[in-house]
Amino acid sequence: EYTEADTYTVTLTVTDNDGRIGMATDTVTIGPAMINFASNRDGDYDIYRMKADGSDQAVVLNTADDELFPDLLRGTRDKIAYAAEDGTTWNIWKMTVAGLSNTKLTTQTASQQIEPSWSYTGAKIAYASNAAQTPSATTWEIWTMNADGTGQATLTTQSPSWAIAPAYSPIDNDIVFVSDKNASGGSSIWKWDSATATATELYDSTGRDGDVSSAGYPATLGTALNLPPNAGISKPAWSPDGSKIAFSTDQSGNIDIYVMDSDGTNAETLEDYVNGLLASPVTAGTITSSDDEFCPYWLEDGSGMAFVRKDGTNSFNLYFVSFADGSVTKLTTTGDNLSPASRR
């Protein structure tokens, strides 16, 4: 797999049943890393994209309603799943990365379907739904469906507790998600093991873990998300090789991003994690600041992480931390911006 932005010469070699060999060459151009995200800079929330340095920002999907939670199909990187509201409910849609060929996958009229996540093969999409509606605050569960919208079924059974914020592993069909079941501080991180078809608690601090985001944000939606009380919009994020999980937590008082091993051990702040990669650590507070930070997303090339930071001006912008030198770059400056998802 080519990950660096460049033009490559690709050679295809084919051997037939008689042992004869045929060869053909072609050139393949890999563009720079891109980040898809949601922004309300034009009034409602729409899907945008930009380069990883914040340049070339452009709208991908702009409708009269709100669109949130874009998630890119890894591997082929040609499709985006997202949640959209129609004035009464939220449902899951998918589209091409160019914003074309939009397809509505769920058609609920009395419940909310949000936070889609592609499986690593692209065959499945996990999402959070309160379709049971009895009551909505405690009937949120993780659901899955086929990529064409068929086969919609409940995956978890956390009730009377809730479950939201699913994230498929990039290497298998395991899913991490957030639930208040048995949580010490309001929410904890769980893992659905695809091999055993069981859910187990992965990480639980004394704070809220996994979903926590700034209170009341986002507040300008046409249709309320109807999330469980005190639940936020942040989601856990896997590293490209599936060995690490990034997540938001308020265990230290502020809302910060932490990184842990995929088995729930060795949790540390994002700043401590990055410093462990560097020969010279960054100044304290450079990455893990006094502002709220949530919605982490590991870039697919492993070069760094995008995340949301609540600025001192009470606005929400996307930032990028480089794993090469620990530098932090502000990527957006207009409107509120959230839910980053990267692609090549």
CSV table of N, CA and C in Angstrom, one decimal, residues 45-173:
chain,number,residue,atom,x,y,z
A,45,TYR,N,-24.7,22.6,9.9
A,45,TYR,CA,-23.5,21.7,9.8
A,45,TYR,C,-23.5,21.0,8.5
A,46,ASP,N,-22.4,21.1,7.8
A,46,ASP,CA,-22.2,20.4,6.5
A,46,ASP,C,-20.8,19.7,6.5
A,47,ILE,N,-20.6,18.8,5.5
A,47,ILE,CA,-19.4,18.1,5.4
A,47,ILE,C,-18.3,18.8,4.6
A,48,TYR,N,-17.1,19.0,5.1
A,48,TYR,CA,-16.0,19.7,4.4
A,48,TYR,C,-14.8,18.8,4.3
A,49,ARG,N,-13.8,19.2,3.5
A,49,ARG,CA,-12.6,18.5,3.5
A,49,ARG,C,-11.5,19.5,3.4
A,50,MET,N,-10.2,19.1,3.8
A,50,MET,CA,-9.1,20.0,3.7
A,50,MET,C,-7.8,19.1,3.7
A,51,LYS,N,-6.7,19.7,3.4
A,51,LYS,CA,-5.4,19.0,3.5
A,51,LYS,C,-5.1,19.0,5.0
A,52,ALA,N,-4.1,18.1,5.4
A,52,ALA,CA,-3.8,17.9,6.8
A,52,ALA,C,-3.1,19.1,7.3
A,53,ASP,N,-2.6,20.1,6.5
A,53,ASP,CA,-2.1,21.3,7.0
A,53,ASP,C,-3.1,22.4,7.1
A,54,GLY,N,-4.4,22.1,6.8
A,54,GLY,CA,-5.4,23.1,6.9
A,54,GLY,C,-5.7,23.8,5.6
A,55,SER,N,-4.9,23.6,4.6
A,55,SER,CA,-5.1,24.3,3.3
A,55,SER,C,-6.2,23.7,2.5
A,56,ASP,N,-6.6,24.4,1.4
A,56,ASP,CA,-7.6,23.9,0.4
A,56,ASP,C,-8.9,23.4,1.1
A,57,GLN,N,-9.5,24.2,2.0
A,57,GLN,CA,-10.7,23.8,2.6
A,57,GLN,C,-11.9,24.0,1.6
A,58,ALA,N,-12.7,23.0,1.5
A,58,ALA,CA,-13.8,23.1,0.6
A,58,ALA,C,-15.0,22.3,1.1
A,59,VAL,N,-16.2,22.7,0.7
A,59,VAL,CA,-17.4,21.9,1.1
A,59,VAL,C,-17.5,20.7,0.2
A,60,VAL,N,-17.9,19.6,0.8
A,60,VAL,CA,-18.2,18.3,0.1
A,60,VAL,C,-19.7,18.1,0.0
A,61,LEU,N,-20.4,18.4,1.0
A,61,LEU,CA,-21.9,18.2,1.0
A,61,LEU,C,-22.5,19.3,1.8
A,62,ASN,N,-23.4,20.1,1.1
A,62,ASN,CA,-24.0,21.2,1.7
A,62,ASN,C,-25.5,21.1,1.4
A,63,THR,N,-26.3,20.9,2.4
A,63,THR,CA,-27.8,20.8,2.2
A,63,THR,C,-28.5,21.8,3.2
A,64,ALA,N,-29.8,21.8,3.2
A,64,ALA,CA,-30.5,22.7,4.0
A,64,ALA,C,-30.6,22.1,5.5
A,65,ASP,N,-30.2,20.9,5.7
A,65,ASP,CA,-30.2,20.3,7.0
A,65,ASP,C,-28.8,20.1,7.5
A,66,ASP,N,-28.7,19.5,8.7
A,66,ASP,CA,-27.4,19.3,9.4
A,66,ASP,C,-26.9,17.9,9.0
A,67,GLU,N,-25.5,17.9,8.8
A,67,GLU,CA,-24.8,16.6,8.6
A,67,GLU,C,-23.6,16.6,9.5
A,68,LEU,N,-23.5,15.5,10.2
A,68,LEU,CA,-22.4,15.3,11.3
A,68,LEU,C,-21.8,13.9,11.1
A,69,PHE,N,-20.7,13.7,11.9
A,69,PHE,CA,-20.1,12.4,12.1
A,69,PHE,C,-19.6,11.7,10.8
A,70,PRO,N,-18.9,12.4,9.9
A,70,PRO,CA,-18.4,11.7,8.7
A,70,PRO,C,-17.4,10.7,9.1
A,71,ASP,N,-17.5,9.5,8.5
A,71,ASP,CA,-16.5,8.4,8.7
A,71,ASP,C,-16.1,7.9,7.4
A,72,LEU,N,-14.8,7.8,7.1
A,72,LEU,CA,-14.2,7.4,5.8
A,72,LEU,C,-14.0,5.9,5.8
A,73,LEU,N,-14.4,5.3,4.7
A,73,LEU,CA,-14.1,3.9,4.4
A,73,LEU,C,-12.6,3.7,4.2
A,74,ARG,N,-11.9,3.0,5.2
A,74,ARG,CA,-10.5,2.8,5.0
A,74,ARG,C,-10.2,1.9,3.9
A,75,GLY,N,-9.0,1.9,3.4
A,75,GLY,CA,-8.6,1.0,2.3
A,75,GLY,C,-8.9,1.7,1.0
A,76,THR,N,-10.1,1.6,0.5
A,76,THR,CA,-10.4,2.2,-0.8
A,76,THR,C,-10.6,3.7,-0.6
A,77,ARG,N,-11.0,4.2,0.6
A,77,ARG,CA,-11.1,5.6,0.9
A,77,ARG,C,-12.0,6.4,-0.1
A,78,ASP,N,-13.0,5.7,-0.6
A,78,ASP,CA,-13.8,6.3,-1.7
A,78,ASP,C,-15.2,6.6,-1.2
A,79,LYS,N,-15.6,6.2,0.0
A,79,LYS,CA,-16.9,6.5,0.5
A,79,LYS,C,-16.9,7.1,1.9
A,80,ILE,N,-17.9,7.9,2.2
A,80,ILE,CA,-18.1,8.5,3.5
A,80,ILE,C,-19.4,8.1,4.0
A,81,ALA,N,-19.5,7.6,5.2
A,81,ALA,CA,-20.8,7.4,5.9
A,81,ALA,C,-21.0,8.6,6.9
A,82,TYR,N,-22.2,9.1,7.0
A,82,TYR,CA,-22.4,10.2,7.9
A,82,TYR,C,-23.8,10.2,8.4
A,83,ALA,N,-24.1,11.0,9.4
A,83,ALA,CA,-25.5,11.1,9.9
A,83,ALA,C,-26.1,12.5,9.5
A,84,ALA,N,-27.4,12.5,9.1
A,84,ALA,CA,-28.0,13.7,8.6
A,84,ALA,C,-29.4,13.8,9.2
A,85,GLU,N,-29.9,15.0,9.5
A,85,GLU,CA,-31.2,15.2,10.0
A,85,GLU,C,-32.1,15.8,9.0
A,86,ASP,N,-33.4,15.5,9.1
A,86,ASP,CA,-34.4,16.0,8.1
A,86,ASP,C,-35.4,16.8,8.7
A,87,GLY,N,-35.2,17.4,9.9
A,87,GLY,CA,-36.2,18.2,10.5
A,87,GLY,C,-36.9,17.5,11.7
A,88,THR,N,-36.8,16.2,11.7
A,88,THR,CA,-37.5,15.4,12.7
A,88,THR,C,-36.6,14.3,13.3
A,89,THR,N,-35.8,13.7,12.5
A,89,THR,CA,-35.0,12.6,13.0
A,89,THR,C,-33.6,12.6,12.3
A,90,TRP,N,-32.7,11.8,12.9
A,90,TRP,CA,-31.3,11.6,12.3
A,90,TRP,C,-31.3,10.2,11.7
A,91,ASN,N,-30.7,10.1,10.5
A,91,ASN,CA,-30.5,8.8,9.9
A,91,ASN,C,-29.1,8.7,9.3
A,92,ILE,N,-28.7,7.5,9.0
A,92,ILE,CA,-27.3,7.3,8.4
A,92,ILE,C,-27.4,7.3,6.9
A,93,TRP,N,-26.5,8.0,6.3
A,93,TRP,CA,-26.3,8.1,4.8
A,93,TRP,C,-24.9,7.6,4.4
A,94,LYS,N,-24.7,7.4,3.1
A,94,LYS,CA,-23.3,7.3,2.6
A,94,LYS,C,-23.2,8.0,1.3
A,95,MET,N,-22.0,8.4,1.0
A,95,MET,CA,-21.8,9.1,-0.3
A,95,MET,C,-20.3,8.8,-0.7
A,96,THR,N,-20.0,9.2,-2.0
A,96,THR,CA,-18.6,9.2,-2.4
A,96,THR,C,-17.8,10.3,-1.8
A,97,VAL,N,-16.5,10.3,-1.8
A,97,VAL,CA,-15.7,11.3,-1.2
A,97,VAL,C,-15.9,12.7,-1.9
A,98,ALA,N,-16.4,12.6,-3.1
A,98,ALA,CA,-16.6,13.9,-3.9
A,98,ALA,C,-18.0,14.5,-3.6
A,99,GLY,N,-18.8,13.8,-2.7
A,99,GLY,CA,-20.1,14.3,-2.3
A,99,GLY,C,-21.2,13.9,-3.3
A,100,LEU,N,-20.9,12.9,-4.1
A,100,LEU,CA,-21.9,12.4,-5.1
A,100,LEU,C,-22.5,11.1,-4.7
A,101,SER,N,-23.6,10.7,-5.4
A,101,SER,CA,-24.2,9.4,-5.2
A,101,SER,C,-24.6,9.2,-3.7
A,102,ASN,N,-25.4,10.1,-3.1
A,102,ASN,CA,-25.8,10.0,-1.8
A,102,ASN,C,-26.9,8.9,-1.6
A,103,THR,N,-26.8,8.1,-0.6
A,103,THR,CA,-27.7,7.0,-0.4
A,103,THR,C,-28.2,7.0,1.0
A,104,LYS,N,-29.5,7.0,1.3
A,104,LYS,CA,-30.0,6.9,2.7
A,104,LYS,C,-30.0,5.5,3.1
A,105,LEU,N,-29.4,5.1,4.2
A,105,LEU,CA,-29.3,3.7,4.6
A,105,LEU,C,-30.3,3.3,5.7
A,106,THR,N,-30.6,4.3,6.6
A,106,THR,CA,-31.6,4.0,7.6
A,106,THR,C,-32.8,4.9,7.3
A,107,THR,N,-34.0,4.5,7.7
A,107,THR,CA,-35.2,5.3,7.4
A,107,THR,C,-36.1,5.4,8.6
A,108,GLN,N,-35.5,5.5,9.8
A,108,GLN,CA,-36.3,5.6,11.0
A,108,GLN,C,-37.0,7.0,11.0
A,109,THR,N,-38.2,7.0,11.5
A,109,THR,CA,-39.0,8.3,11.6
A,109,THR,C,-39.3,8.7,13.1
A,110,ALA,N,-38.9,7.9,14.0
A,110,ALA,CA,-39.2,8.2,15.4
A,110,ALA,C,-38.0,8.0,16.3
A,111,SER,N,-36.8,7.9,15.8
A,111,SER,CA,-35.6,7.7,16.6
A,111,SER,C,-34.4,8.3,15.9
A,112,GLN,N,-33.3,8.3,16.6
A,112,GLN,CA,-32.1,8.9,16.0
A,112,GLN,C,-31.0,7.8,15.7
A,113,GLN,N,-30.4,7.9,14.6
A,113,GLN,CA,-29.3,7.0,14.2
A,113,GLN,C,-28.1,7.9,13.9
A,114,ILE,N,-27.0,7.8,14.6
A,114,ILE,CA,-25.9,8.7,14.5
A,114,ILE,C,-24.6,7.9,14.6
A,115,GLU,N,-23.4,8.6,14.4
A,115,GLU,CA,-22.1,8.1,14.6
A,115,GLU,C,-21.7,6.8,13.9
A,116,PRO,N,-21.9,6.8,12.5
A,116,PRO,CA,-21.5,5.6,11.8
A,116,PRO,C,-20.0,5.3,11.8
A,117,SER,N,-19.7,4.0,11.7
A,117,SER,CA,-18.3,3.6,11.6
A,117,SER,C,-18.2,2.4,10.6
A,118,TRP,N,-17.3,2.5,9.6
A,118,TRP,CA,-17.1,1.5,8.6
A,118,TRP,C,-16.3,0.3,9.3
A,119,SER,N,-16.7,-0.9,8.9
A,119,SER,CA,-15.8,-2.0,9.2
A,119,SER,C,-14.6,-2.0,8.3
A,120,TYR,N,-13.5,-2.7,8.7
A,120,TYR,CA,-12.3,-2.6,8.0
A,120,TYR,C,-12.4,-3.1,6.5
A,121,THR,N,-13.3,-4.0,6.3
A,121,THR,CA,-13.5,-4.5,4.9
A,121,THR,C,-14.5,-3.7,4.1
A,122,GLY,N,-15.3,-2.8,4.8
A,122,GLY,CA,-16.3,-2.0,4.1
A,122,GLY,C,-17.6,-2.7,4.0
A,123,ALA,N,-17.7,-3.9,4.5
A,123,ALA,CA,-18.9,-4.7,4.4
A,123,ALA,C,-20.0,-4.3,5.3
A,124,LYS,N,-19.6,-3.7,6.5
A,124,LYS,CA,-20.5,-3.4,7.5
A,124,LYS,C,-20.4,-1.9,8.0
A,125,ILE,N,-21.4,-1.4,8.6
A,125,ILE,CA,-21.4,-0.1,9.2
A,125,ILE,C,-22.0,-0.3,10.6
A,126,ALA,N,-21.3,0.2,11.6
A,126,ALA,CA,-21.9,0.2,13.0
A,126,ALA,C,-22.3,1.6,13.3
A,127,TYR,N,-23.3,1.8,14.1
A,127,TYR,CA,-23.9,3.1,14.4
A,127,TYR,C,-24.6,3.0,15.8
A,128,ALA,N,-24.9,4.2,16.3
A,128,ALA,CA,-25.6,4.3,17.6
A,128,ALA,C,-27.1,4.6,17.3
A,129,SER,N,-28.0,4.0,17.9
A,129,SER,CA,-29.4,4.2,17.7
A,129,SER,C,-30.2,4.1,19.0
A,130,ASN,N,-31.3,4.9,19.1
A,130,ASN,CA,-32.2,4.8,20.3
A,130,ASN,C,-33.6,4.3,19.7
A,131,ALA,N,-33.5,3.4,18.8
A,131,ALA,CA,-34.8,3.0,18.1
A,131,ALA,C,-35.8,2.3,19.0
A,132,ALA,N,-35.3,1.8,20.2
A,132,ALA,CA,-36.3,1.2,21.1
A,132,ALA,C,-37.3,2.2,21.7
A,133,GLN,N,-36.7,3.4,22.0
A,133,GLN,CA,-37.5,4.5,22.4
A,133,GLN,C,-38.3,4.3,23.7
A,134,THR,N,-37.8,3.5,24.6
A,134,THR,CA,-38.6,3.3,25.8
A,134,THR,C,-37.7,3.3,27.1
A,135,PRO,N,-37.3,4.4,27.6
A,135,PRO,CA,-37.3,5.7,27.0
A,135,PRO,C,-36.0,5.9,26.2
A,136,SER,N,-35.9,7.0,25.4
A,136,SER,CA,-34.8,7.2,24.5
A,136,SER,C,-33.5,7.4,25.3
A,137,ALA,N,-33.5,8.0,26.5
A,137,ALA,CA,-32.3,8.2,27.3
A,137,ALA,C,-31.6,6.9,27.6
A,138,THR,N,-32.3,5.8,27.8
A,138,THR,CA,-31.6,4.6,28.2
A,138,THR,C,-31.8,3.5,27.2
A,139,THR,N,-32.2,3.8,26.0
A,139,THR,CA,-32.3,2.7,25.0
A,139,THR,C,-31.3,2.8,23.9
A,140,TRP,N,-30.3,3.7,24.0
A,140,TRP,CA,-29.3,3.8,23.0
A,140,TRP,C,-28.4,2.5,23.0
A,141,GLU,N,-28.3,1.9,21.9
A,141,GLU,CA,-27.5,0.6,21.7
A,141,GLU,C,-26.7,0.8,20.4
A,142,ILE,N,-25.7,-0.1,20.3
A,142,ILE,CA,-24.9,-0.2,19.1
A,142,ILE,C,-25.6,-1.1,18.1
A,143,TRP,N,-25.8,-0.6,16.9
A,143,TRP,CA,-26.4,-1.4,15.9
A,143,TRP,C,-25.4,-1.6,14.7
A,144,THR,N,-25.6,-2.6,13.9
A,144,THR,CA,-24.8,-2.8,12.7
A,144,THR,C,-25.7,-3.1,11.5
A,145,MET,N,-25.2,-2.8,10.3
A,145,MET,CA,-26.0,-3.1,9.1
A,145,MET,C,-25.0,-3.4,8.0
A,146,ASN,N,-25.5,-4.0,6.9
A,146,ASN,CA,-24.6,-4.1,5.7
A,146,ASN,C,-24.4,-2.8,5.1
A,147,ALA,N,-23.4,-2.7,4.3
A,147,ALA,CA,-23.1,-1.4,3.7
A,147,ALA,C,-24.1,-0.8,2.8
A,148,ASP,N,-25.1,-1.7,2.3
A,148,ASP,CA,-26.2,-1.2,1.5
A,148,ASP,C,-27.4,-0.8,2.3
A,149,GLY,N,-27.3,-0.9,3.7
A,149,GLY,CA,-28.4,-0.6,4.5
A,149,GLY,C,-29.3,-1.8,4.9
A,150,THR,N,-29.1,-2.9,4.4
A,150,THR,CA,-29.8,-4.1,4.7
A,150,THR,C,-29.3,-4.7,6.0
A,151,GLY,N,-30.1,-5.6,6.6
A,151,GLY,CA,-29.6,-6.4,7.8
A,151,GLY,C,-29.4,-5.6,9.0
A,152,GLN,N,-30.2,-4.6,9.2
A,152,GLN,CA,-30.0,-3.7,10.4
A,152,GLN,C,-30.4,-4.5,11.7
A,153,ALA,N,-29.5,-4.5,12.7
A,153,ALA,CA,-29.8,-5.4,13.9
A,153,ALA,C,-29.0,-4.8,15.1
A,154,THR,N,-29.6,-5.0,16.2
A,154,THR,CA,-28.9,-4.5,17.5
A,154,THR,C,-27.7,-5.4,17.8
A,155,LEU,N,-26.6,-4.8,18.1
A,155,LEU,CA,-25.4,-5.6,18.4
A,155,LEU,C,-25.2,-5.8,19.9
A,156,THR,N,-25.4,-4.7,20.7
A,156,THR,CA,-25.2,-4.7,22.1
A,156,THR,C,-26.5,-4.8,22.9
A,157,THR,N,-26.4,-5.2,24.1
A,157,THR,CA,-27.6,-5.3,25.0
A,157,THR,C,-27.2,-4.7,26.4
A,158,GLN,N,-26.8,-3.4,26.4
A,158,GLN,CA,-26.4,-2.7,27.6
A,158,GLN,C,-27.6,-2.2,28.4
A,159,SER,N,-28.8,-2.2,27.9
A,159,SER,CA,-30.0,-1.8,28.6
A,159,SER,C,-30.1,-2.5,30.0
A,160,PRO,N,-30.5,-1.8,31.1
A,160,PRO,CA,-31.0,-0.4,31.1
A,160,PRO,C,-30.0,0.7,31.0
A,161,SER,N,-28.7,0.3,30.8
A,161,SER,CA,-27.7,1.3,30.5
A,161,SER,C,-27.7,1.7,29.0
A,162,TRP,N,-26.9,2.6,28.6
A,162,TRP,CA,-26.9,3.0,27.2
A,162,TRP,C,-25.5,2.7,26.6
A,163,ALA,N,-25.5,2.7,25.2
A,163,ALA,CA,-24.2,2.5,24.5
A,163,ALA,C,-24.2,3.4,23.3
A,164,ILE,N,-23.1,4.1,23.0
A,164,ILE,CA,-23.0,5.0,21.9
A,164,ILE,C,-21.6,5.0,21.4
A,165,ALA,N,-21.3,5.8,20.4
A,165,ALA,CA,-19.9,6.1,19.9
A,165,ALA,C,-19.1,4.8,19.4
A,166,PRO,N,-19.7,4.0,18.5
A,166,PRO,CA,-18.9,2.8,18.1
A,166,PRO,C,-17.8,3.2,17.1
A,167,ALA,N,-16.7,2.4,17.2
A,167,ALA,CA,-15.6,2.6,16.3
A,167,ALA,C,-15.0,1.2,16.0
A,168,TYR,N,-15.2,0.8,14.7
A,168,TYR,CA,-14.6,-0.5,14.2
A,168,TYR,C,-13.1,-0.5,14.3
A,169,SER,N,-12.5,-1.6,14.6
A,169,SER,CA,-11.1,-1.8,14.5
A,169,SER,C,-10.7,-1.8,13.0
A,170,PRO,N,-9.5,-1.3,12.8
A,170,PRO,CA,-9.0,-1.2,11.4
A,170,PRO,C,-8.4,-2.6,10.9
A,171,ILE,N,-8.3,-3.6,11.8
A,171,ILE,CA,-7.7,-4.8,11.4
A,171,ILE,C,-8.6,-6.1,11.6
A,172,ASP,N,-9.8,-5.9,12.3
A,172,ASP,CA,-10.7,-7.0,12.4
A,172,ASP,C,-12.1,-6.4,12.7
A,173,ASN,N,-13.0,-7.3,13.1
A,173,ASN,CA,-14.4,-6.8,13.3
A,173,ASN,C,-14.7,-6.4,14.8
